[in-house]
Amino acid sequence: MSEFGGLAALVTGGGSGIGLAAATMLAERGARVACLDVNPPGDPFVGVKADVTDDAAVRAAVAEAAGRLGGIDILVNNAGIGAAGTIEQNADEEWFRVLDVNLLGIVRVTRAALPYLRASGHAAVVNTCSIAATAGLPNRALYSASKGAILSLTLAMATDHIAEGIRVNCVNPGTADTPWVQRLLDAASDPDAERRALEQRQPMGRLVSAEEVAAAIAYLASPLASSTTGTVLAVDGGMHGLRPRPKS
């Protein structure tokens, strides 16, 4: 039997980037996969449309996904948005909007999925966090705050639900080569120079791929990792812990 054979997974933000890569990898390894997104993909996935800031829409979408999949064993909380700026440069409304999507979106989707996860013998939740949760990045105050909250929330959730057999972990990507990052680059005054700066910031000298993050998500979601919970897995080209000498 394949690694995820017989299991059902729900991936939020599954329409593109890391979410789509994770959904694809889980499906290739045998899972039945639903993607929750404002623009969900079609076959081979079950697409359910919802905005994670709308609790009623989330509850309806999660129930629809569970009904069409025959339950939910794995939840990948990947939906999120970015923000640039220091604490001076983001208005209160922007703070509310980003936290509503990035943090409360996880709360809403997981809350709706808990009854199905509790019924599973292989329940796993994987939250997409960020290197921004553990490293001080320039002009990312709001984004970093949202991801730091996700890291803490992951540990709290892992503690709260361990007795129910629900594992909760998060993955911390470095700067990833995704459509969202490309939009940030396109908005820069010199996109090529900005991309080189992002690449040089990571010890490996390149951006992380969506597929590399998806592989980490799949590991944390897998029944083969049944003793792994409350773990923060960095996929960042060494950015979190390595301090190589600058190239001469």
PDB file of C-alpha atoms in Angstrom:
ATOM      1  CA  MET A   1       0.000   0.000   0.000  1.00  0.00           C
ATOM      2  CA  SER A   2       1.241   3.509  -0.765  1.00  0.00           C
ATOM      3  CA  GLU A   3       2.327   5.799   2.054  1.00  0.00           C
ATOM      4  CA  PHE A   4      -0.954   7.738   2.221  1.00  0.00           C
ATOM      5  CA  GLY A   5      -3.211   5.028   0.846  1.00  0.00           C
ATOM      6  CA  GLY A   6      -6.700   5.198   2.338  1.00  0.00           C
ATOM      7  CA  LEU A   7      -6.124   8.641   3.870  1.00  0.00           C
ATOM      8  CA  ALA A   8      -7.890  11.920   3.089  1.00  0.00           C
ATOM      9  CA  ALA A   9      -6.134  15.286   3.153  1.00  0.00           C
ATOM     10  CA  LEU A  10      -7.405  18.850   3.103  1.00  0.00           C
ATOM     11  CA  VAL A  11      -4.950  21.539   1.951  1.00  0.00           C
ATOM     12  CA  THR A  12      -5.780  25.219   2.332  1.00  0.00           C
ATOM     13  CA  GLY A  13      -4.300  27.659  -0.139  1.00  0.00           C
ATOM     14  CA  GLY A  14      -4.057  24.685  -2.481  1.00  0.00           C
ATOM     15  CA  GLY A  15      -4.556  26.671  -5.655  1.00  0.00           C
ATOM     16  CA  SER A  16      -0.904  27.581  -6.228  1.00  0.00           C
ATOM     17  CA  GLY A  17       2.632  27.618  -4.849  1.00  0.00           C
ATOM     18  CA  ILE A  18       3.461  25.532  -1.797  1.00  0.00           C
ATOM     19  CA  GLY A  19      -0.162  24.496  -1.278  1.00  0.00           C
ATOM     20  CA  LEU A  20      -0.552  23.096  -4.780  1.00  0.00           C
ATOM     21  CA  ALA A  21       2.841  21.369  -4.554  1.00  0.00           C
ATOM     22  CA  ALA A  22       1.830  19.764  -1.238  1.00  0.00           C
ATOM     23  CA  ALA A  23      -1.549  18.679  -2.579  1.00  0.00           C
ATOM     24  CA  THR A  24       0.120  17.168  -5.642  1.00  0.00           C
ATOM     25  CA  MET A  25       2.696  15.269  -3.600  1.00  0.00           C
ATOM     26  CA  LEU A  26       0.107  13.881  -1.189  1.00  0.00           C
ATOM     27  CA  ALA A  27      -2.059  12.737  -4.103  1.00  0.00           C
ATOM     28  CA  GLU A  28       0.914  11.132  -5.853  1.00  0.00           C
ATOM     29  CA  ARG A  29       1.618   9.187  -2.667  1.00  0.00           C
ATOM     30  CA  GLY A  30      -1.905   7.826  -2.456  1.00  0.00           C
ATOM     31  CA  ALA A  31      -4.037  10.333  -0.536  1.00  0.00           C
ATOM     32  CA  ARG A  32      -7.447  11.589  -1.560  1.00  0.00           C
ATOM     33  CA  VAL A  33      -6.949  15.367  -1.551  1.00  0.00           C
ATOM     34  CA  ALA A  34      -9.238  18.373  -1.320  1.00  0.00           C
ATOM     35  CA  CYS A  35      -7.966  21.908  -1.884  1.00  0.00           C
ATOM     36  CA  LEU A  36      -9.654  24.805  -0.104  1.00  0.00           C
ATOM     37  CA  ASP A  37      -8.934  28.105  -1.834  1.00  0.00           C
ATOM     38  CA  VAL A  38     -10.622  31.222  -3.159  1.00  0.00           C
ATOM     39  CA  ASN A  39      -9.659  29.768  -6.568  1.00  0.00           C
ATOM     40  CA  PRO A  40      -9.410  26.016  -5.981  1.00  0.00           C
ATOM     41  CA  PRO A  41      -7.900  23.690  -8.587  1.00  0.00           C
ATOM     42  CA  GLY A  42      -9.879  20.984 -10.340  1.00  0.00           C
ATOM     43  CA  ASP A  43      -9.059  17.352 -11.070  1.00  0.00           C
ATOM     44  CA  PRO A  44      -7.405  15.336  -9.656  1.00  0.00           C
ATOM     45  CA  PHE A  45      -8.361  17.262  -6.522  1.00  0.00           C
ATOM     46  CA  VAL A  46     -11.668  17.949  -4.828  1.00  0.00           C
ATOM     47  CA  GLY A  47     -11.913  21.725  -5.061  1.00  0.00           C
ATOM     48  CA  VAL A  48     -13.815  23.601  -2.356  1.00  0.00           C
ATOM     49  CA  LYS A  49     -14.099  27.365  -2.536  1.00  0.00           C
ATOM     50  CA  ALA A  50     -13.851  29.453   0.631  1.00  0.00           C
ATOM     51  CA  ASP A  51     -12.182  32.501   2.109  1.00  0.00           C
ATOM     52  CA  VAL A  52     -10.489  31.546   5.398  1.00  0.00           C
ATOM     53  CA  THR A  53     -11.601  34.855   6.945  1.00  0.00           C
ATOM     54  CA  ASP A  54     -15.262  33.765   6.674  1.00  0.00           C
ATOM     55  CA  ASP A  55     -16.064  31.285   9.450  1.00  0.00           C
ATOM     56  CA  ALA A  56     -19.405  30.160   8.004  1.00  0.00           C
ATOM     57  CA  ALA A  57     -17.843  29.589   4.579  1.00  0.00           C
ATOM     58  CA  VAL A  58     -14.953  27.674   6.150  1.00  0.00           C
ATOM     59  CA  ARG A  59     -17.259  25.399   8.127  1.00  0.00           C
ATOM     60  CA  ALA A  60     -19.338  24.674   5.015  1.00  0.00           C
ATOM     61  CA  ALA A  61     -16.245  24.026   2.877  1.00  0.00           C
ATOM     62  CA  VAL A  62     -14.640  21.702   5.442  1.00  0.00           C
ATOM     63  CA  ALA A  63     -17.903  19.768   5.788  1.00  0.00           C
ATOM     64  CA  GLU A  64     -18.161  19.508   1.994  1.00  0.00           C
ATOM     65  CA  ALA A  65     -14.567  18.297   1.707  1.00  0.00           C
ATOM     66  CA  ALA A  66     -15.068  15.716   4.451  1.00  0.00           C
ATOM     67  CA  GLY A  67     -18.251  14.493   2.811  1.00  0.00           C
ATOM     68  CA  ARG A  68     -16.647  14.115  -0.606  1.00  0.00           C
ATOM     69  CA  LEU A  69     -13.435  12.570   0.733  1.00  0.00           C
ATOM     70  CA  GLY A  70     -15.052  10.314   3.316  1.00  0.00           C
ATOM     71  CA  GLY A  71     -13.467  12.129   6.258  1.00  0.00           C
ATOM     72  CA  ILE A  72     -10.302  14.118   6.961  1.00  0.00           C
ATOM     73  CA  ASP A  73      -7.126  12.510   8.256  1.00  0.00           C
ATOM     74  CA  ILE A  74      -4.633  15.224   7.325  1.00  0.00           C
ATOM     75  CA  LEU A  75      -4.997  18.991   7.419  1.00  0.00           C
ATOM     76  CA  VAL A  76      -2.401  21.238   5.816  1.00  0.00           C
ATOM     77  CA  ASN A  77      -2.959  24.854   6.891  1.00  0.00           C
ATOM     78  CA  ASN A  78      -1.118  26.668   4.121  1.00  0.00           C
ATOM     79  CA  ALA A  79      -3.342  29.616   3.155  1.00  0.00           C
ATOM     80  CA  GLY A  80      -1.631  32.916   3.823  1.00  0.00           C
ATOM     81  CA  ILE A  81      -0.758  36.357   2.532  1.00  0.00           C
ATOM     82  CA  GLY A  82       2.322  38.522   2.789  1.00  0.00           C
ATOM     83  CA  ALA A  83       3.068  42.019   3.992  1.00  0.00           C
ATOM     84  CA  ALA A  84       6.065  44.309   3.629  1.00  0.00           C
ATOM     85  CA  GLY A  85       7.118  47.131   5.907  1.00  0.00           C
ATOM     86  CA  THR A  86       8.241  48.138   9.370  1.00  0.00           C
ATOM     87  CA  ILE A  87       5.811  48.713  12.222  1.00  0.00           C
ATOM     88  CA  GLU A  88       5.473  52.310  11.033  1.00  0.00           C
ATOM     89  CA  GLN A  89       4.477  51.381   7.512  1.00  0.00           C
ATOM     90  CA  ASN A  90       1.474  49.081   7.983  1.00  0.00           C
ATOM     91  CA  ALA A  91      -1.817  50.607   9.054  1.00  0.00           C
ATOM     92  CA  ASP A  92      -4.012  48.959  11.672  1.00  0.00           C
ATOM     93  CA  GLU A  93      -6.324  47.719   8.918  1.00  0.00           C
ATOM     94  CA  GLU A  94      -3.431  45.879   7.275  1.00  0.00           C
ATOM     95  CA  TRP A  95      -2.461  44.290  10.603  1.00  0.00           C
ATOM     96  CA  PHE A  96      -6.019  43.090  11.107  1.00  0.00           C
ATOM     97  CA  ARG A  97      -6.236  41.738   7.538  1.00  0.00           C
ATOM     98  CA  VAL A  98      -2.959  39.771   7.612  1.00  0.00           C
ATOM     99  CA  LEU A  99      -3.561  38.305  11.066  1.00  0.00           C
ATOM    100  CA  ASP A 100      -7.124  37.431  10.045  1.00  0.00           C
ATOM    101  CA  VAL A 101      -5.848  35.356   7.123  1.00  0.00           C
ATOM    102  CA  ASN A 102      -2.555  33.967   8.389  1.00  0.00           C
ATOM    103  CA  LEU A 103      -3.393  33.252  12.029  1.00  0.00           C
ATOM    104  CA  LEU A 104      -7.160  33.157  12.468  1.00  0.00           C
ATOM    105  CA  GLY A 105      -7.499  31.305   9.174  1.00  0.00           C
ATOM    106  CA  ILE A 106      -5.654  28.389  10.783  1.00  0.00           C
ATOM    107  CA  VAL A 107      -7.885  28.627  13.843  1.00  0.00           C
ATOM    108  CA  ARG A 108     -11.096  28.565  11.777  1.00  0.00           C
ATOM    109  CA  VAL A 109     -10.126  25.705   9.481  1.00  0.00           C
ATOM    110  CA  THR A 110      -8.649  23.517  12.214  1.00  0.00           C
ATOM    111  CA  ARG A 111     -11.611  24.140  14.498  1.00  0.00           C
ATOM    112  CA  ALA A 112     -13.979  23.009  11.754  1.00  0.00           C
ATOM    113  CA  ALA A 113     -11.825  19.959  10.950  1.00  0.00           C
ATOM    114  CA  LEU A 114     -11.358  18.723  14.537  1.00  0.00           C
ATOM    115  CA  PRO A 115     -14.416  16.422  14.627  1.00  0.00           C
ATOM    116  CA  TYR A 116     -13.110  14.591  11.541  1.00  0.00           C
ATOM    117  CA  LEU A 117      -9.525  14.503  12.788  1.00  0.00           C
ATOM    118  CA  ARG A 118     -10.669  13.036  16.100  1.00  0.00           C
ATOM    119  CA  ALA A 119     -12.315  10.189  14.180  1.00  0.00           C
ATOM    120  CA  SER A 120      -9.091   9.355  12.310  1.00  0.00           C
ATOM    121  CA  GLY A 121      -6.484   6.820  13.330  1.00  0.00           C
ATOM    122  CA  HIS A 122      -3.749   8.848  11.593  1.00  0.00           C
ATOM    123  CA  ALA A 123      -4.682  12.449  12.344  1.00  0.00           C
ATOM    124  CA  ALA A 124      -2.064  15.071  11.481  1.00  0.00           C
ATOM    125  CA  VAL A 125      -2.075  18.843  11.140  1.00  0.00           C
ATOM    126  CA  VAL A 126       0.763  20.670   9.395  1.00  0.00           C
ATOM    127  CA  ASN A 127       0.907  24.465   9.524  1.00  0.00           C
ATOM    128  CA  THR A 128       2.948  26.446   7.015  1.00  0.00           C
ATOM    129  CA  CYS A 129       4.992  28.874   9.084  1.00  0.00           C
ATOM    130  CA  SER A 130       8.137  30.733   7.925  1.00  0.00           C
ATOM    131  CA  ILE A 131      11.775  31.457   8.650  1.00  0.00           C
ATOM    132  CA  ALA A 132      10.381  34.888   9.541  1.00  0.00           C
ATOM    133  CA  ALA A 133       9.156  33.336  12.803  1.00  0.00           C
ATOM    134  CA  THR A 134      12.689  32.645  14.009  1.00  0.00           C
ATOM    135  CA  ALA A 135      14.940  35.129  12.186  1.00  0.00           C
ATOM    136  CA  GLY A 136      14.702  38.914  12.083  1.00  0.00           C
ATOM    137  CA  LEU A 137      14.090  39.878   8.450  1.00  0.00           C
ATOM    138  CA  PRO A 138      14.081  43.492   7.230  1.00  0.00           C
ATOM    139  CA  ASN A 139      10.760  45.143   6.377  1.00  0.00           C
ATOM    140  CA  ARG A 140       8.678  42.162   7.468  1.00  0.00           C
ATOM    141  CA  ALA A 141       7.384  43.226  10.902  1.00  0.00           C
ATOM    142  CA  LEU A 142       3.734  42.369  10.325  1.00  0.00           C
ATOM    143  CA  TYR A 143       4.417  39.204   8.353  1.00  0.00           C
ATOM    144  CA  SER A 144       6.942  38.039  10.961  1.00  0.00           C
ATOM    145  CA  ALA A 145       4.486  38.693  13.787  1.00  0.00           C
ATOM    146  CA  SER A 146       1.842  36.577  12.065  1.00  0.00           C
ATOM    147  CA  LYS A 147       4.272  33.706  11.495  1.00  0.00           C
ATOM    148  CA  GLY A 148       5.675  33.904  15.034  1.00  0.00           C
ATOM    149  CA  ALA A 149       2.121  33.513  16.282  1.00  0.00           C
ATOM    150  CA  ILE A 150       1.675  30.451  14.059  1.00  0.00           C
ATOM    151  CA  LEU A 151       4.770  28.825  15.542  1.00  0.00           C
ATOM    152  CA  SER A 152       3.485  29.355  19.090  1.00  0.00           C
ATOM    153  CA  LEU A 153       0.000  28.241  18.085  1.00  0.00           C
ATOM    154  CA  THR A 154       1.445  25.041  16.611  1.00  0.00           C
ATOM    155  CA  LEU A 155       3.084  24.116  19.915  1.00  0.00           C
ATOM    156  CA  ALA A 156      -0.077  24.921  21.865  1.00  0.00           C
ATOM    157  CA  MET A 157      -2.245  22.880  19.496  1.00  0.00           C
ATOM    158  CA  ALA A 158       0.180  19.957  19.660  1.00  0.00           C
ATOM    159  CA  THR A 159      -0.101  19.992  23.443  1.00  0.00           C
ATOM    160  CA  ASP A 160      -3.876  20.372  23.524  1.00  0.00           C
ATOM    161  CA  HIS A 161      -4.609  17.550  21.111  1.00  0.00           C
ATOM    162  CA  ILE A 162      -1.874  14.970  21.754  1.00  0.00           C
ATOM    163  CA  ALA A 163      -4.177  12.948  24.004  1.00  0.00           C
ATOM    164  CA  GLU A 164      -6.693  12.791  21.143  1.00  0.00           C
ATOM    165  CA  GLY A 165      -4.126  11.256  18.821  1.00  0.00           C
ATOM    166  CA  ILE A 166      -3.814  14.386  16.678  1.00  0.00           C
ATOM    167  CA  ARG A 167      -0.255  15.357  15.790  1.00  0.00           C
ATOM    168  CA  VAL A 168       0.471  19.032  15.051  1.00  0.00           C
ATOM    169  CA  ASN A 169       3.678  20.314  13.473  1.00  0.00           C
ATOM    170  CA  CYS A 170       4.805  23.202  11.319  1.00  0.00           C
ATOM    171  CA  VAL A 171       7.227  23.718   8.470  1.00  0.00           C
ATOM    172  CA  ASN A 172       9.387  26.863   8.251  1.00  0.00           C
ATOM    173  CA  PRO A 173      10.313  27.626   4.651  1.00  0.00           C
ATOM    174  CA  GLY A 174      12.993  30.104   3.768  1.00  0.00           C
ATOM    175  CA  THR A 175      12.275  32.438   0.868  1.00  0.00           C
ATOM    176  CA  ALA A 176      10.577  30.149  -1.637  1.00  0.00           C
ATOM    177  CA  ASP A 177      10.333  30.401  -5.392  1.00  0.00           C
ATOM    178  CA  THR A 178       6.564  30.806  -5.532  1.00  0.00           C
ATOM    179  CA  PRO A 179       4.112  33.058  -7.409  1.00  0.00           C
ATOM    180  CA  TRP A 180       3.764  35.229  -4.282  1.00  0.00           C
ATOM    181  CA  VAL A 181       7.516  35.870  -4.060  1.00  0.00           C
ATOM    182  CA  GLN A 182       7.606  36.537  -7.798  1.00  0.00           C
ATOM    183  CA  ARG A 183       4.936  39.217  -7.357  1.00  0.00           C
ATOM    184  CA  LEU A 184       7.085  40.839  -4.670  1.00  0.00           C
ATOM    185  CA  LEU A 185      10.055  40.778  -7.041  1.00  0.00           C
ATOM    186  CA  ASP A 186       8.001  42.232  -9.880  1.00  0.00           C
ATOM    187  CA  ALA A 187       7.047  45.157  -7.640  1.00  0.00           C
ATOM    188  CA  ALA A 188      10.691  45.962  -6.801  1.00  0.00           C
ATOM    189  CA  SER A 189      12.502  48.799  -8.560  1.00  0.00           C
ATOM    190  CA  ASP A 190      15.149  46.288  -9.737  1.00  0.00           C
ATOM    191  CA  PRO A 191      13.637  42.773  -9.710  1.00  0.00           C
ATOM    192  CA  ASP A 192      16.873  41.050 -10.761  1.00  0.00           C
ATOM    193  CA  ALA A 193      18.900  42.736  -8.026  1.00  0.00           C
ATOM    194  CA  GLU A 194      16.221  41.956  -5.446  1.00  0.00           C
ATOM    195  CA  ARG A 195      16.190  38.286  -6.455  1.00  0.00           C
ATOM    196  CA  ARG A 196      19.989  38.106  -6.161  1.00  0.00           C
ATOM    197  CA  ALA A 197      19.768  39.658  -2.689  1.00  0.00           C
ATOM    198  CA  LEU A 198      17.199  37.077  -1.587  1.00  0.00           C
ATOM    199  CA  GLU A 199      19.328  34.256  -2.976  1.00  0.00           C
ATOM    200  CA  GLN A 200      22.487  35.513  -1.289  1.00  0.00           C
ATOM    201  CA  ARG A 201      20.655  35.798   2.037  1.00  0.00           C
ATOM    202  CA  GLN A 202      20.240  32.007   2.111  1.00  0.00           C
ATOM    203  CA  PRO A 203      23.429  30.027   2.821  1.00  0.00           C
ATOM    204  CA  MET A 204      22.773  27.648  -0.078  1.00  0.00           C
ATOM    205  CA  GLY A 205      22.682  30.627  -2.402  1.00  0.00           C
ATOM    206  CA  ARG A 206      19.302  29.902  -3.957  1.00  0.00           C
ATOM    207  CA  LEU A 207      15.611  30.116  -3.210  1.00  0.00           C
ATOM    208  CA  VAL A 208      13.767  27.139  -1.755  1.00  0.00           C
ATOM    209  CA  SER A 209      11.482  25.311  -4.176  1.00  0.00           C
ATOM    210  CA  ALA A 210       7.798  24.709  -3.483  1.00  0.00           C
ATOM    211  CA  GLU A 211       8.400  20.992  -3.989  1.00  0.00           C
ATOM    212  CA  GLU A 212      11.083  20.933  -1.275  1.00  0.00           C
ATOM    213  CA  VAL A 213       8.633  22.459   1.189  1.00  0.00           C
ATOM    214  CA  ALA A 214       5.944  20.028   0.034  1.00  0.00           C
ATOM    215  CA  ALA A 215       8.269  17.105   0.791  1.00  0.00           C
ATOM    216  CA  ALA A 216       8.695  18.365   4.354  1.00  0.00           C
ATOM    217  CA  ILE A 217       4.932  18.777   4.724  1.00  0.00           C
ATOM    218  CA  ALA A 218       4.416  15.235   3.459  1.00  0.00           C
ATOM    219  CA  TYR A 219       6.946  13.896   5.970  1.00  0.00           C
ATOM    220  CA  LEU A 220       5.236  15.619   8.890  1.00  0.00           C
ATOM    221  CA  ALA A 221       1.798  14.465   7.694  1.00  0.00           C
ATOM    222  CA  SER A 222       2.858  10.863   7.083  1.00  0.00           C
ATOM    223  CA  PRO A 223       1.870   7.945   9.330  1.00  0.00           C
ATOM    224  CA  LEU A 224       5.579   7.060   9.148  1.00  0.00           C
ATOM    225  CA  ALA A 225       6.208  10.113  11.375  1.00  0.00           C
ATOM    226  CA  SER A 226       3.732   8.998  14.012  1.00  0.00           C
ATOM    227  CA  SER A 227       6.038   9.986  16.908  1.00  0.00           C
ATOM    228  CA  THR A 228       6.674  13.485  15.541  1.00  0.00           C
ATOM    229  CA  THR A 229       4.558  16.235  17.068  1.00  0.00           C
ATOM    230  CA  GLY A 230       5.218  19.780  18.239  1.00  0.00           C
ATOM    231  CA  THR A 231       8.105  19.977  15.775  1.00  0.00           C
ATOM    232  CA  VAL A 232       9.250  22.999  13.767  1.00  0.00           C
ATOM    233  CA  LEU A 233      10.961  21.774  10.588  1.00  0.00           C
ATOM    234  CA  ALA A 234      13.081  24.363   8.768  1.00  0.00           C
ATOM    235  CA  VAL A 235      13.368  24.117   4.974  1.00  0.00           C
ATOM    236  CA  ASP A 236      15.414  27.245   4.469  1.00  0.00           C
ATOM    237  CA  GLY A 237      18.731  26.447   2.841  1.00  0.00           C
ATOM    238  CA  GLY A 238      20.443  26.734   6.219  1.00  0.00           C
ATOM    239  CA  MET A 239      19.209  30.258   6.913  1.00  0.00           C
ATOM    240  CA  HIS A 240      18.061  29.560  10.475  1.00  0.00           C
ATOM    241  CA  GLY A 241      21.224  28.112  11.938  1.00  0.00           C
ATOM    242  CA  LEU A 242      24.177  28.515   9.584  1.00  0.00           C
ATOM    243  CA  ARG A 243      26.520  31.491   9.430  1.00  0.00           C
ATOM    244  CA  PRO A 244      28.932  30.835   6.554  1.00  0.00           C
ATOM    245  CA  ARG A 245      31.663  33.328   5.738  1.00  0.00           C
ATOM    246  CA  PRO A 246      30.693  35.860   3.082  1.00  0.00           C
ATOM    247  CA  LYS A 247      31.957  35.062  -0.390  1.00  0.00           C
ATOM    248  CA  SER A 248      35.039  37.096  -1.229  1.00  0.00           C
TER     249      SER A 248
END
